[in-house]
Amino acid sequence: MKPNSSILIKLFILQYLSVLCLSQDFDFFYFVLQWPGSYCDTRHSCCYPKTGKPVADFGIHGLWPNYNNGGYPSNCNPDSVFDKSQISDLMSSLQKNWPTLACPSGDGNKFWSHEWEKHGTCSESELDQHDYFEASLKLKEKANLLQVLKNAGIKPDDEFYELDSIEEAIKDAIGYTPGIECNVDGSRNSQLYQIYLCVDTSASEFIECPVLPKGRCASRVQFPKF
C-alpha cells in the first residue's frame, strides 16, 4: 500500500468517527438544580450576577444528555455556538431561574454559553437552542423543589435534616428517586448542594434514573440559608 493511500484511509476513518460523534444519540437527561447558599459555601466565595442577588431558590445548573452506562457526550457540535438572540424572549426568566454565581460578576451569558456548547449541542437531535433553554425553565417550574421540601418541613434555615427525608420528599412529589450531591463547608458540615432529576429525551417528563450520580453526603445534611 502506498503511503499516501494509508493517509487517505486514516483521514476517511477520522471523518467517519467525527460524523458518528455528532450524530450519536443519548439515553436520558440529568436535570441539575443547585442551592445557591451551598454554592457560595462550596466555593468559599461567590459573586452575585449583575442583575443583583438571586432569589432564595434552587437555580438551574444544566440539562445534561447522558448514557445509561453512566457516560455522557460533550461538545458535540463546535459549529453550534451560543446565540443569545435566539433566546431573547427567555432572558428575564433565565436571569431569575438560571443565575450565574461565578466570579467575577456576570450577566449569565458565559454560563449559558458553556452549558449550551458542552451539553446542549449533544441534544440537537431533539432540541434546538431555544427549545433547550425553554425546556429547562419548564422543568424547574414543574419540579418546584423548594416548595416540595418546605411542604415536608425541610427549609433553608441552617438546620440539619436526614438525607433520607430529603430524598423521600422529592420522590413523593416527583414520582422518582433523585440523585443528591453535597458539599462540605468551611466548618466541615455536609450541605445539600445539587439535586439531579432524570428526564426523558424529549426533556418533558421525569423518569426513573437509569444510573444515579455518586454524591458524597452524610446521613444528615445542612440546608443553609441564602
N, CA, C and O of each residue as an XYZ file, in Angstrom:
904
protein
N       0.846     -1.202      0.000
C       0.000      0.000      0.000
C       0.879      1.249      0.000
O       1.817      1.357      0.791
N       0.571      2.185     -0.887
C       1.351      3.413     -0.957
C       1.120      4.258      0.296
O       0.027      4.237      0.861
N       2.136      4.998      0.731
C       2.000      5.814      1.937
C       0.830      6.786      1.871
O       0.111      6.969      2.853
N       0.640      7.418      0.689
C      -0.454      8.387      0.610
C      -1.819      7.710      0.707
O      -2.778      8.329      1.168
N      -1.926      6.445      0.281
C      -3.183      5.698      0.416
C      -3.501      5.447      1.879
O      -4.655      5.533      2.298
N      -2.474      5.136      2.651
C      -2.656      4.909      4.079
C      -3.157      6.166      4.776
O      -4.030      6.104      5.642
N      -2.598      7.300      4.391
C      -3.012      8.579      4.981
C      -4.463      8.870      4.631
O      -5.231      9.317      5.483
N      -4.844      8.618      3.376
C      -6.218      8.871      2.945
C      -7.213      8.015      3.721
O      -8.284      8.482      4.108
N      -6.843      6.758      3.942
C      -7.726      5.856      4.689
C      -7.879      6.344      6.129
O      -8.980      6.336      6.680
N      -6.775      6.766      6.730
C      -6.842      7.277      8.099
C      -7.716      8.530      8.179
O      -8.494      8.695      9.119
N      -7.581      9.404      7.188
C      -8.392     10.614      7.167
C      -9.867     10.275      7.023
O     -10.724     10.909      7.640
N     -10.159      9.264      6.197
C     -11.551      8.837      5.998
C     -12.132      8.295      7.306
O     -13.269      8.599      7.664
N     -11.338      7.491      8.008
C     -11.794      6.923      9.280
C     -12.052      8.041     10.294
O     -13.061      8.019     10.997
N     -11.146      9.011     10.369
C     -11.324     10.126     11.290
C     -12.572     10.926     10.960
O     -13.301     11.350     11.857
N     -12.817     11.131      9.666
C     -14.003     11.863      9.238
C     -15.270     11.088      9.611
O     -16.258     11.670     10.060
N     -15.223      9.771      9.418
C     -16.367      8.923      9.752
C     -16.663      8.976     11.246
O     -17.815      9.105     11.659
N     -15.604      8.876     12.049
C     -15.784      8.914     13.505
C     -16.310     10.265     13.952
O     -17.107     10.346     14.886
N     -15.866     11.330     13.287
C     -16.340     12.674     13.616
C     -17.830     12.798     13.360
O     -18.561     13.341     14.188
N     -18.285     12.300     12.222
C     -19.703     12.345     11.886
C     -20.506     11.483     12.850
O     -21.599     11.861     13.271
N     -19.953     10.315     13.199
C     -20.613      9.413     14.133
C     -20.792     10.087     15.485
O     -21.835      9.952     16.124
N     -19.760     10.818     15.915
C     -19.826     11.509     17.199
C     -20.923     12.565     17.188
O     -21.667     12.706     18.159
N     -21.022     13.307     16.088
C     -22.028     14.360     16.001
C     -23.439     13.800     16.007
O     -24.358     14.427     16.533
N     -23.615     12.610     15.418
C     -24.960     12.061     15.280
C     -25.320     11.092     16.410
O     -26.448     10.607     16.491
N     -24.346     10.822     17.274
C     -24.566      9.848     18.335
C     -25.692     10.312     19.252
O     -25.723     11.466     19.680
N     -26.608      9.409     19.546
C     -27.762      9.769     20.359
C     -27.416      9.670     21.839
O     -26.273      9.393     22.204
N     -28.405      9.898     22.678
C     -28.221      9.795     24.117
C     -29.465      9.122     24.690
O     -30.467      8.957     23.993
N     -29.396      8.739     25.955
C     -30.464      7.923     26.538
C     -31.418      8.703     27.451
O     -32.602      8.379     27.536
N     -30.908      9.711     28.117
C     -31.748     10.495     29.031
C     -31.005     11.768     29.390
O     -29.834     11.929     29.047
N     -31.679     12.662     30.073
C     -31.046     13.885     30.589
C     -30.924     13.819     32.106
O     -31.793     13.273     32.787
N     -29.841     14.378     32.624
C     -29.818     14.819     34.017
C     -30.256     16.282     34.015
O     -29.675     17.112     33.317
N     -31.280     16.587     34.800
C     -31.650     17.974     35.030
C     -31.132     18.328     36.412
O     -31.578     17.766     37.412
N     -30.187     19.263     36.467
C     -29.448     19.517     37.710
C     -29.790     20.901     38.258
O     -29.664     21.914     37.570
N     -30.225     20.909     39.510
C     -30.561     22.147     40.208
C     -29.624     22.308     41.397
O     -29.307     21.332     42.077
N     -29.181     23.535     41.650
C     -28.233     23.759     42.749
C     -28.783     24.784     43.734
O     -29.503     25.710     43.360
N     -28.423     24.594     45.005
C     -28.839     25.523     46.041
C     -27.777     26.619     46.166
O     -26.619     26.315     46.454
N     -28.148     27.897     45.953
C     -27.149     28.965     45.913
C     -26.391     29.148     47.218
O     -25.206     29.482     47.203
N     -27.067     28.931     48.360
C     -26.383     29.053     49.646
C     -25.226     28.086     49.772
O     -24.179     28.432     50.321
N     -25.407     26.883     49.270
C     -24.339     25.879     49.326
C     -23.263     26.149     48.286
O     -22.083     25.897     48.532
N     -23.660     26.661     47.126
C     -22.660     27.014     46.110
C     -21.672     28.022     46.691
O     -20.460     27.881     46.534
N     -22.204     29.033     47.360
C     -21.332     30.074     47.901
C     -20.412     29.519     48.983
O     -19.263     29.946     49.097
N     -20.907     28.571     49.777
C     -20.067     27.935     50.787
C     -19.058     26.981     50.148
O     -17.926     26.849     50.614
N     -19.490     26.322     49.080
C     -18.600     25.386     48.395
C     -17.371     26.098     47.862
O     -16.245     25.625     48.015
N     -17.604     27.238     47.236
C     -16.511     27.978     46.603
C     -15.777     28.879     47.609
O     -14.735     29.452     47.292
N     -16.319     28.994     48.795
C     -15.814     29.907     49.825
C     -16.038     31.363     49.434
O     -15.807     32.264     50.240
N     -16.477     31.595     48.227
C     -16.872     32.936     47.796
C     -17.723     32.779     46.548
O     -17.576     31.813     45.799
N     -18.593     33.717     46.337
C     -19.374     33.722     45.109
C     -19.682     35.164     44.767
O     -19.565     36.047     45.617
N     -20.068     35.402     43.553
C     -20.401     36.754     43.111
C     -21.820     36.756     42.570
O     -22.170     35.958     41.701
N     -22.627     37.660     43.095
C     -23.988     37.774     42.587
C     -23.950     38.327     41.166
O     -23.071     39.121     40.831
N     -24.892     37.913     40.336
C     -24.921     38.436     38.964
C     -25.158     39.940     38.933
O     -25.560     40.538     39.931
N     -24.907     40.535     37.790
C     -25.041     41.987     37.652
C     -26.477     42.447     37.879
O     -26.721     43.621     38.157
N     -27.414     41.529     37.763
C     -28.822     41.872     37.996
C     -29.169     41.896     39.483
O     -30.289     42.252     39.851
N     -28.214     41.519     40.343
C     -28.445     41.541     41.786
C     -28.506     40.159     42.388
O     -28.408     39.160     41.676
N     -28.669     40.095     43.703
C     -28.727     38.816     44.404
C     -29.925     38.006     43.925
O     -31.046     38.516     43.905
N     -29.703     36.745     43.538
C     -30.826     35.903     43.107
C     -31.780     35.623     44.264
O     -31.414     35.757     45.432
N     -32.984     35.240     43.932
C     -33.945     34.862     44.966
C     -33.453     33.584     45.648
O     -32.680     32.816     45.076
N     -33.909     33.377     46.862
C     -33.523     32.181     47.612
C     -34.321     30.990     47.094
O     -35.347     30.615     47.661
N     -33.834     30.412     46.019
C     -34.493     29.272     45.383
C     -33.430     28.438     44.680
O     -32.328     28.918     44.413
N     -33.768     27.190     44.385
C     -32.855     26.375     43.591
C     -32.702     27.012     42.212
O     -33.683     27.433     41.598
N     -31.472     27.076     41.740
C     -31.205     27.590     40.404
C     -30.808     26.449     39.484
O     -30.269     25.437     39.930
N     -31.075     26.620     38.213
C     -30.688     25.595     37.241
C     -29.170     25.587     37.077
O     -28.546     26.641     36.952
N     -28.592     24.414     37.078
C     -27.184     24.268     36.701
C     -27.098     23.820     35.249
O     -26.304     24.357     34.476
N     -27.906     22.845     34.881
C     -27.872     22.434     33.484
C     -28.807     21.285     33.175
O     -29.395     20.667     34.063
N     -28.922     21.022     31.890
C     -29.693     19.905     31.347
C     -28.708     19.098     30.521
O     -28.317     19.510     29.428
N     -28.305     17.933     31.052
C     -27.143     17.223     30.521
C     -27.517     15.877     29.906
O     -27.983     14.987     30.617
N     -27.322     15.713     28.598
C     -27.536     14.398     27.974
C     -26.607     13.349     28.584
O     -25.435     13.621     28.845
N     -27.138     12.165     28.804
C     -26.370     11.089     29.422
C     -26.659      9.751     28.769
O     -27.673      9.570     28.094
N     -25.738      8.814     28.987
C     -25.939      7.436     28.526
C     -26.316      6.561     29.719
O     -25.988      6.875     30.863
N     -26.995      5.482     29.440
C     -27.415      4.560     30.500
C     -26.238      3.921     31.234
O     -26.389      3.451     32.362
N     -25.061      3.904     30.592
C     -23.898      3.283     31.243
C     -23.154      4.257     32.156
O     -22.119      3.915     32.729
N     -23.690      5.476     32.287
C     -23.056      6.447     33.164
C     -22.172      7.447     32.449
O     -21.785      8.461     33.029
N     -21.848      7.170     31.192
C     -21.049      8.108     30.415
C     -21.924      9.218     29.842
O     -23.146      9.200     29.993
N     -21.292     10.169     29.193
C     -22.057     11.251     28.598
C     -21.288     11.865     27.425
O     -20.057     11.887     27.421
N     -22.023     12.358     26.443
C     -21.368     13.070     25.336
C     -21.114     14.515     25.731
O     -21.763     15.031     26.641
N     -20.187     15.169     25.065
C     -19.961     16.589     25.341
C     -19.374     17.278     24.122
O     -18.708     16.656     23.295
N     -19.635     18.582     24.027
C     -19.111     19.410     22.938
C     -19.305     18.740     21.581
O     -18.351     18.521     20.836
N     -20.560     18.422     21.280
C     -20.851     17.608     20.108
C     -20.843     18.369     18.784
O     -20.678     17.757     17.729
N     -21.015     19.661     18.818
C     -21.075     20.406     17.561
C     -20.407     21.765     17.724
O     -21.055     22.729     18.132
N     -19.113     21.849     17.408
C     -18.394     23.118     17.579
C     -18.935     24.243     16.698
O     -18.650     25.415     16.946
N     -19.706     23.898     15.679
C     -20.275     24.924     14.801
C     -21.545     25.547     15.378
O     -22.012     26.573     14.885
N     -22.107     24.927     16.426
C     -23.350     25.422     17.013
C     -23.020     26.256     18.242
O     -23.025     25.748     19.363
N     -22.735     27.531     18.032
C     -22.332     28.405     19.136
C     -23.557     29.033     19.788
O     -24.614     29.172     19.172
N     -23.384     29.402     21.037
C     -24.460     30.060     21.772
C     -24.804     31.396     21.122
O     -23.917     32.184     20.794
N     -26.087     31.639     20.940
C     -26.554     32.870     20.309
C     -27.698     33.426     21.146
O     -28.829     32.946     21.069
N     -27.391     34.444     21.948
C     -28.397     34.955     22.882
C     -29.603     35.553     22.172
O     -30.669     35.688     22.773
N     -29.448     35.916     20.891
C     -30.594     36.463     20.155
C     -31.683     35.406     19.953
O     -32.852     35.737     19.754
N     -31.282     34.120     20.007
C     -32.263     33.047     19.828
C     -33.118     32.821     21.069
O     -34.157     32.165     21.003
N     -32.681     33.364     22.196
C     -33.424     33.149     23.443
C     -33.789     34.481     24.103
O     -33.972     34.548     25.319
N     -33.891     35.527     23.306
C     -34.154     36.858     23.859
C     -35.459     36.908     24.643
O     -35.567     37.641     25.626
N     -36.461     36.123     24.209
C     -37.749     36.118     24.911
C     -37.679     35.388     26.252
O     -38.584     35.516     27.077
N     -36.604     34.622     26.474
C     -36.451     33.851     27.714
C     -35.512     34.530     28.708
O     -35.341     34.057     29.832
N     -34.906     35.638     28.291
C     -33.798     36.209     29.050
C     -34.168     36.551     30.497
O     -33.417     36.212     31.412
N     -35.289     37.204     30.722
C     -35.638     37.596     32.093
C     -35.878     36.367     32.965
O     -35.522     36.357     34.144
N     -36.482     35.332     32.383
C     -36.718     34.102     33.132
C     -35.408     33.367     33.416
O     -35.245     32.783     34.487
N     -34.479     33.394     32.464
C     -33.177     32.760     32.675
C     -32.405     33.481     33.779
O     -31.768     32.840     34.615
N     -32.463     34.801     33.780
C     -31.759     35.566     34.814
C     -32.284     35.226     36.203
O     -31.527     35.224     37.175
N     -33.567     34.943     36.295
C     -34.176     34.611     37.587
C     -33.940     33.151     37.967
O     -33.608     32.853     39.115
N     -34.108     32.252     37.020
C     -34.114     30.819     37.325
C     -32.812     30.082     37.022
O     -32.613     28.956     37.480
N     -31.921     30.718     36.246
C     -30.650     30.092     35.867
C     -29.533     31.111     36.078
O     -28.795     31.417     35.141
N     -29.398     31.641     37.293
C     -28.434     32.717     37.529
C     -27.004     32.207     37.661
O     -26.770     31.075     38.085
N     -26.075     33.041     37.299
C     -24.663     32.729     37.498
C     -24.218     33.250     38.856
O     -24.603     34.345     39.268
N     -23.405     32.458     39.548
C     -22.835     32.873     40.831
C     -21.314     32.898     40.780
O     -20.647     33.104     41.794
N     -20.778     32.685     39.580
C     -19.323     32.647     39.417
C     -18.748     34.056     39.503
O     -19.424     35.047     39.227
N     -17.489     34.112     39.892
C     -16.776     35.390     39.932
C     -15.841     35.486     38.722
O     -15.279     34.477     38.296
N     -15.673     36.672     38.176
C     -16.301     37.942     38.555
C     -17.782     37.961     38.177
O     -18.253     37.123     37.408
N     -18.494     38.919     38.725
C     -19.922     39.050     38.468
C     -20.198     39.137     36.972
O     -19.502     39.843     36.242
N     -21.231     38.404     36.521
C     -21.534     38.387     35.098
C     -23.015     38.558     34.830
O     -23.820     38.730     35.746
N     -23.355     38.506     33.545
C     -24.760     38.673     33.143
C     -25.433     37.346     32.824
O     -26.606     37.319     32.452
N     -24.695     36.236     32.968
C     -25.249     34.910     32.710
C     -24.878     34.334     31.364
O     -24.926     33.119     31.177
N     -24.507     35.185     30.421
C     -24.254     34.690     29.065
C     -23.103     33.689     28.998
O     -23.162     32.726     28.234
N     -22.063     33.910     29.789
C     -20.921     32.979     29.790
C     -21.343     31.614     30.312
O     -20.937     30.585     29.771
N     -22.160     31.603     31.367
C     -22.669     30.362     31.965
C     -23.552     29.623     30.963
O     -23.363     28.430     30.725
N     -24.508     30.328     30.382
C     -25.437     29.701     29.438
C     -24.713     29.212     28.180
O     -25.039     28.165     27.622
N     -23.723     29.998     27.753
C     -22.934     29.598     26.585
C     -22.201     28.289     26.851
O     -22.186     27.394     26.006
N     -21.590     28.182     28.037
C     -20.877     26.946     28.405
C     -21.831     25.759     28.422
O     -21.515     24.697     27.887
N     -22.995     25.937     29.032
C     -23.946     24.827     29.135
C     -24.457     24.395     27.767
O     -24.599     23.201     27.505
N     -24.733     25.359     26.896
C     -25.214     25.001     25.556
C     -24.132     24.287     24.763
O     -24.387     23.240     24.168
N     -22.923     24.843     24.749
C     -21.882     24.297     23.879
C     -21.361     22.951     24.382
O     -21.021     22.084     23.576
N     -21.293     22.764     25.708
C     -20.826     21.470     26.234
C     -21.924     20.419     26.218
O     -21.685     19.277     25.825
N     -23.124     20.793     26.641
C     -24.201     19.808     26.824
C     -25.322     19.931     25.795
O     -25.759     18.937     25.215
N     -25.777     21.157     25.578
C     -26.927     21.349     24.696
C     -26.700     20.878     23.277
O     -27.612     20.351     22.639
N     -25.480     21.065     22.776
C     -25.195     20.647     21.395
C     -25.311     19.135     21.219
O     -25.438     18.643     20.097
N     -25.268     18.409     22.315
C     -25.387     16.951     22.237
C     -26.838     16.486     22.253
O     -27.120     15.289     22.195
N     -27.751     17.445     22.332
C     -29.175     17.089     22.311
C     -29.882     17.683     21.096
O     -31.111     17.720     21.051
N     -29.109     18.148     20.108
C     -29.704     18.833     18.961
C     -30.570     17.927     18.094
O     -31.342     18.408     17.265
N     -30.441     16.614     18.285
C     -31.341     15.699     17.564
C     -32.769     15.842     18.082
O     -33.724     15.449     17.412
N     -32.906     16.413     19.286
C     -34.221     16.579     19.915
C     -34.608     18.050     20.096
O     -35.770     18.418     19.923
N     -33.624     18.890     20.446
C     -33.919     20.264     20.846
C     -32.984     21.252     20.165
O     -31.769     21.059     20.141
N     -33.570     22.324     19.607
C     -32.704     23.402     19.145
C     -32.380     24.292     20.346
O     -32.803     24.004     21.466
N     -31.639     25.358     20.116
C     -31.143     26.165     21.238
C     -32.289     26.765     22.060
O     -32.240     26.746     23.290
N     -33.301     27.286     21.405
C     -34.430     27.876     22.131
C     -35.175     26.797     22.917
O     -35.526     26.995     24.080
N     -35.413     25.651     22.268
C     -36.110     24.536     22.925
C     -35.362     24.074     24.173
O     -35.971     23.762     25.197
N     -34.033     24.036     24.072
C     -33.194     23.543     25.167
C     -33.371     24.395     26.425
O     -33.583     23.867     27.516
N     -33.284     25.690     26.264
C     -33.412     26.573     27.421
C     -34.854     26.666     27.901
O     -35.104     26.741     29.104
N     -35.795     26.661     26.977
C     -37.204     26.716     27.369
C     -37.607     25.455     28.133
O     -38.329     25.528     29.127
N     -37.135     24.300     27.660
C     -37.446     23.036     28.335
C     -36.893     23.038     29.755
O     -37.551     22.551     30.675
N     -35.698     23.576     29.943
C     -35.088     23.630     31.274
C     -35.917     24.484     32.226
O     -36.127     24.116     33.381
N     -36.383     25.620     31.733
C     -37.208     26.508     32.558
C     -38.519     25.830     32.950
O     -38.983     25.962     34.083
N     -39.105     25.111     32.012
C     -40.368     24.412     32.296
C     -40.158     23.290     33.304
O     -41.015     23.053     34.154
N     -39.029     22.599     33.216
C     -38.733     21.516     34.153
C     -38.546     22.051     35.572
O     -38.982     21.428     36.540
N     -37.900     23.199     35.687
C     -37.728     23.792     37.013
C     -39.075     24.131     37.634
O     -39.320     23.865     38.811
N     -39.937     24.720     36.825
C     -41.270     25.079     37.311
C     -42.063     23.831     37.693
O     -42.782     23.815     38.692
N     -41.917     22.794     36.880
C     -42.639     21.544     37.123
C     -42.162     20.869     38.416
O     -42.970     20.336     39.177
N     -40.867     20.895     38.652
C     -40.303     20.245     39.845
C     -40.640     21.031     41.114
O     -41.041     20.447     42.120
N     -40.477     22.351     41.064
C     -40.815     23.227     42.195
C     -40.194     22.700     43.503
O     -40.876     22.556     44.517
N     -38.895     22.421     43.449
C     -38.232     21.687     44.531
C     -38.271     22.374     45.889
O     -38.485     21.719     46.909
N     -38.067     23.682     45.912
C     -38.046     24.350     47.208
C     -39.386     24.193     47.909
O     -39.429     23.942     49.113
N     -40.476     24.337     47.173
C     -41.799     24.190     47.767
C     -42.040     22.751     48.208
O     -42.648     22.502     49.249
N     -41.556     21.809     47.405
C     -41.672     20.389     47.752
C     -41.021     20.118     49.107
O     -41.596     19.440     49.958
N     -39.823     20.650     49.294
C     -39.107     20.423     50.554
C     -39.772     21.169     51.712
O     -39.886     20.637     52.816
N     -40.205     22.387     51.458
C     -40.889     23.141     52.514
C     -42.154     22.425     52.964
O     -42.481     22.405     54.150
N     -42.864     21.835     52.001
C     -44.090     21.095     52.341
C     -43.801     19.924     53.267
O     -44.673     19.482     54.015
N     -42.569     19.425     53.211
C     -42.164     18.304     54.064
C     -41.469     18.793     55.338
O     -40.914     17.998     56.097
N     -41.508     20.108     55.562
C     -40.890     20.657     56.765
C     -39.385     20.820     56.665
O     -38.703     20.968     57.679
N     -38.865     20.793     55.448
C     -37.416     20.909     55.217
C     -37.154     22.289     54.613
O     -37.529     22.561     53.472
N     -36.504     23.152     55.394
C     -36.369     24.554     54.993
C     -34.908     25.004     55.015
O     -34.097     24.445     55.754
N     -34.571     26.010     54.207
C     -33.198     26.539     54.229
C     -32.989     27.461     55.420
O     -33.023     28.684     55.291
N     -32.775     26.862     56.570
C     -32.700     27.603     57.822
C     -31.426     27.284     58.612
O     -31.354     27.539     59.814
N     -30.424     26.726     57.928
C     -29.149     26.330     58.549
C     -29.265     25.099     59.443
O     -28.286     24.691     60.069
N     -30.457     24.505     59.504
C     -30.637     23.297     60.315
C     -30.200     22.057     59.532
O     -29.963     22.112     58.325
N     -30.100     20.933     60.257
C     -29.694     19.667     59.640
C     -30.915     18.761     59.471
O     -31.784     18.688     60.340
N     -30.952     18.076     58.331
C     -32.074     17.197     58.010
C     -31.547     15.836     57.553
O     -30.454     15.725     56.999
N     -32.357     14.808     57.802
C     -31.986     13.469     57.352
C     -31.977     13.422     55.825
O     -32.922     13.857     55.168
N     -30.901     12.891     55.287
C     -30.790     12.777     53.833
C     -31.944     11.937     53.274
O     -32.494     12.246     52.217
N     -32.301     10.876     53.996
C     -33.399     10.011     53.557
C     -34.716     10.784     53.466
O     -35.531     10.530     52.579
N     -34.919     11.725     54.386
C     -36.154     12.510     54.382
C     -36.217     13.435     53.170
O     -37.284     13.643     52.594
N     -35.064     13.988     52.787
C     -34.996     14.852     51.604
C     -35.305     14.041     50.348
O     -36.097     14.457     49.502
N     -34.665     12.876     50.244
C     -34.901     12.004     49.083
C     -36.367     11.592     49.003
O     -36.970     11.602     47.930
N     -36.927     11.233     50.147
C     -38.310     10.748     50.181
C     -39.295     11.849     49.801
O     -40.260     11.600     49.078
N     -39.053     13.060     50.283
C     -39.946     14.180     49.954
C     -39.960     14.445     48.455
O     -41.017     14.684     47.870
N     -38.777     14.401     47.835
C     -38.692     14.648     46.395
C     -39.311     13.493     45.616
O     -40.025     13.713     44.637
N     -39.040     12.266     46.049
C     -39.602     11.099     45.364
C     -41.129     11.108     45.446
O     -41.800     10.780     44.467
N     -41.678     11.476     46.589
C     -43.134     11.522     46.743
C     -43.760     12.542     45.795
O     -44.845     12.320     45.257
N     -43.061     13.667     45.597
C     -43.610     14.734     44.765
C     -43.382     14.497     43.269
O     -44.284     14.695     42.455
N     -42.171     14.074     42.923
C     -41.798     13.905     41.512
C     -42.208     12.533     40.980
O     -42.541     12.376     39.805
N     -42.174     11.544     41.878
C     -42.502     10.183     41.470
C     -41.289      9.300     41.275
O     -41.423      8.098     41.048
N     -40.096      9.892     41.361
C     -38.874      9.132     41.087
C     -37.764      9.551     42.047
O     -37.758     10.670     42.561
N     -36.831      8.638     42.277
C     -35.730      8.884     43.205
C     -34.739      9.887     42.619
O     -34.274      9.706     41.494
N     -34.413     10.938     43.362
C     -33.434     11.898     42.872
C     -32.009     11.475     43.215
O     -31.789     10.631     44.083
N     -31.058     12.068     42.527
C     -29.667     11.981     42.939
C     -29.340     13.223     43.742
O     -29.757     14.320     43.368
N     -28.611     13.085     44.828
C     -28.285     14.238     45.664
C     -26.773     14.342     45.828
O     -26.093     13.366     46.143
N     -26.272     15.546     45.606
C     -24.848     15.831     45.768
C     -24.686     16.844     46.901
O     -25.442     17.811     46.989
N     -23.719     16.622     47.746
C     -23.468     17.529     48.861
C     -22.078     18.147     48.735
O     -21.208     17.625     48.038
N     -21.893     19.263     49.420
C     -20.572     19.857     49.558
C     -20.219     19.916     51.042
O     -21.057     19.651     51.904
N     -19.001     20.256     51.313
C     -18.570     20.430     52.701
C     -18.126     21.874     52.862
O     -17.273     22.352     52.115
N     -18.706     22.573     53.839
C     -18.358     23.979     54.030
C     -17.105     24.121     54.888
O     -16.472     23.129     55.250
N     -16.758     25.356     55.207
C     -15.537     25.606     55.972
C     -15.551     25.012     57.358
O     -14.500     24.812     57.966
N     -16.757     24.726     57.869
C     -16.877     24.110     59.203
C     -17.013     22.595     59.124
O     -17.329     21.937     60.116
N     -16.772     22.050     57.941
C     -16.838     20.602     57.680
C     -18.253     20.058     57.778
O     -18.440     18.870     58.040
N     -19.256     20.913     57.572
C     -20.641     20.448     57.536
C     -20.986     19.931     56.148
O     -20.651     20.557     55.142
N     -21.650     18.797     56.100
C     -22.163     18.281     54.832
C     -23.442     19.048     54.499
O     -24.385     19.065     55.290
N     -23.471     19.684     53.320
C     -24.594     20.545     52.950
C     -25.297     20.053     51.694
O     -24.666     19.504     50.790
N     -26.593     20.252     51.649
C     -27.375     19.962     50.451
C     -26.946     20.929     49.349
O     -27.094     22.143     49.490
N     -26.416     20.388     48.256
C     -25.820     21.244     47.226
C     -26.564     21.143     45.890
O     -27.125     22.130     45.414
N     -26.569     19.943     45.286
C     -27.207     19.791     43.980
C     -28.160     18.599     43.980
O     -27.919     17.584     44.633
N     -29.245     18.756     43.229
C     -30.224     17.686     43.082
C     -30.330     17.330     41.607
O     -30.518     18.199     40.756
N     -30.207     16.042     41.319
C     -30.273     15.525     39.951
C     -31.624     14.832     39.754
O     -31.977     13.915     40.496
N     -32.359     15.276     38.760
C     -33.597     14.614     38.352
C     -33.393     14.079     36.951
O     -32.764     14.739     36.123
N     -33.908     12.905     36.671
C     -33.738     12.328     35.342
C     -34.973     12.608     34.491
O     -36.109     12.589     34.963
N     -34.696     12.868     33.212
C     -35.723     13.335     32.284
C     -35.593     12.563     30.975
O     -34.489     12.203     30.566
N     -36.730     12.311     30.321
C     -36.705     11.601     29.042
C     -36.037     12.449     27.956
O     -35.758     13.629     28.169
N     -35.784     11.848     26.802
C     -35.021     12.524     25.748
C     -35.771     13.685     25.099
O     -35.169     14.479     24.377
N     -37.068     13.792     25.344
C     -37.802     14.951     24.838
C     -37.701     16.128     25.799
O     -38.169     17.227     25.499
N     -37.083     15.891     26.960
C     -36.903     16.905     28.006
C     -38.232     17.427     28.530
O     -38.371     18.610     28.842
N     -39.208     16.527     28.622
C     -40.527     16.965     29.088
C     -41.059     16.189     30.289
O     -41.884     16.707     31.042
N     -40.596     14.951     30.478
C     -41.145     14.116     31.549
C     -40.033     13.577     32.443
O     -38.988     13.141     31.960
N     -40.272     13.614     33.754
C     -39.336     12.994     34.688
C     -39.442     11.474     34.577
O     -40.521     10.934     34.339
N     -38.322     10.799     34.752
C     -38.272      9.341     34.670
C     -37.407      8.805     35.813
O     -36.716      9.567     36.488
N     -37.453      7.491     36.022
C     -36.549      6.860     36.990
C     -35.136      6.917     36.417
O     -34.928      6.630     35.238
N     -34.187      7.280     37.236
C     -32.813      7.404     36.761
C     -32.227      6.037     36.399
O     -32.220      5.130     37.232
N     -31.732      5.877     35.149
C     -31.045      4.636     34.789
C     -29.784      4.436     35.631
O     -29.405      3.306     35.940
N     -29.150      5.533     35.991
C     -27.972      5.494     36.862
C     -27.969      6.794     37.657
O     -28.242      7.866     37.116
N     -27.660      6.690     38.942
C     -27.629      7.876     39.802
C     -26.194      8.354     39.975
O     -25.282      7.532     40.071
N     -25.974      9.663     40.017
C     -24.619     10.169     40.267
C     -24.178      9.788     41.668
O     -25.004      9.621     42.566
N     -22.887      9.654     41.846
C     -22.356      9.277     43.158
C     -22.094     10.545     43.969
O     -21.033     11.160     43.869
N     -23.076     10.911     44.763
C     -22.937     12.097     45.591
C     -22.468     11.717     46.982
O     -22.983     10.779     47.589
N     -21.489     12.450     47.479
C     -20.973     12.164     48.826
C     -21.739     13.012     49.831
O     -21.545     14.225     49.912
N     -22.595     12.372     50.580
C     -23.401     13.074     51.574
C     -23.354     12.328     52.896
O     -23.275     11.100     52.934
N     -23.405     13.088     53.970
C     -23.571     12.481     55.289
C     -25.036     12.054     55.443
O     -25.878     12.411     54.619
N     -25.326     11.311     56.469
C     -26.715     10.863     56.681
C     -27.608     12.023     57.090
O     -28.820     11.982     56.879
N     -27.008     13.065     57.681
C     -27.717     14.302     58.000
C     -26.979     15.456     57.334
O     -25.760     15.579     57.450
N     -27.727     16.289     56.642
C     -27.083     17.371     55.882
C     -27.712     18.713     56.261
O     -28.889     18.800     56.611
N     -26.895     19.735     56.179
C     -27.375     21.083     56.464
C     -28.011     21.700     55.222
O     -27.530     21.519     54.104
N     -29.100     22.430     55.441
C     -29.757     23.177     54.382
C     -29.518     24.654     54.700
O     -30.299     25.264     55.430
N     -28.436     25.234     54.153
C     -28.034     26.575     54.582
C     -28.945     27.687     54.086
O     -29.603     27.568     53.053
N     -28.963     28.760     54.846
C     -29.704     29.948     54.421
C     -29.013     30.570     53.215
O     -27.836     30.319     52.956
N     -29.769     31.390     52.480
C     -29.175     32.177     51.398
C     -29.786     33.573     51.418
O     -29.433     34.413     50.591
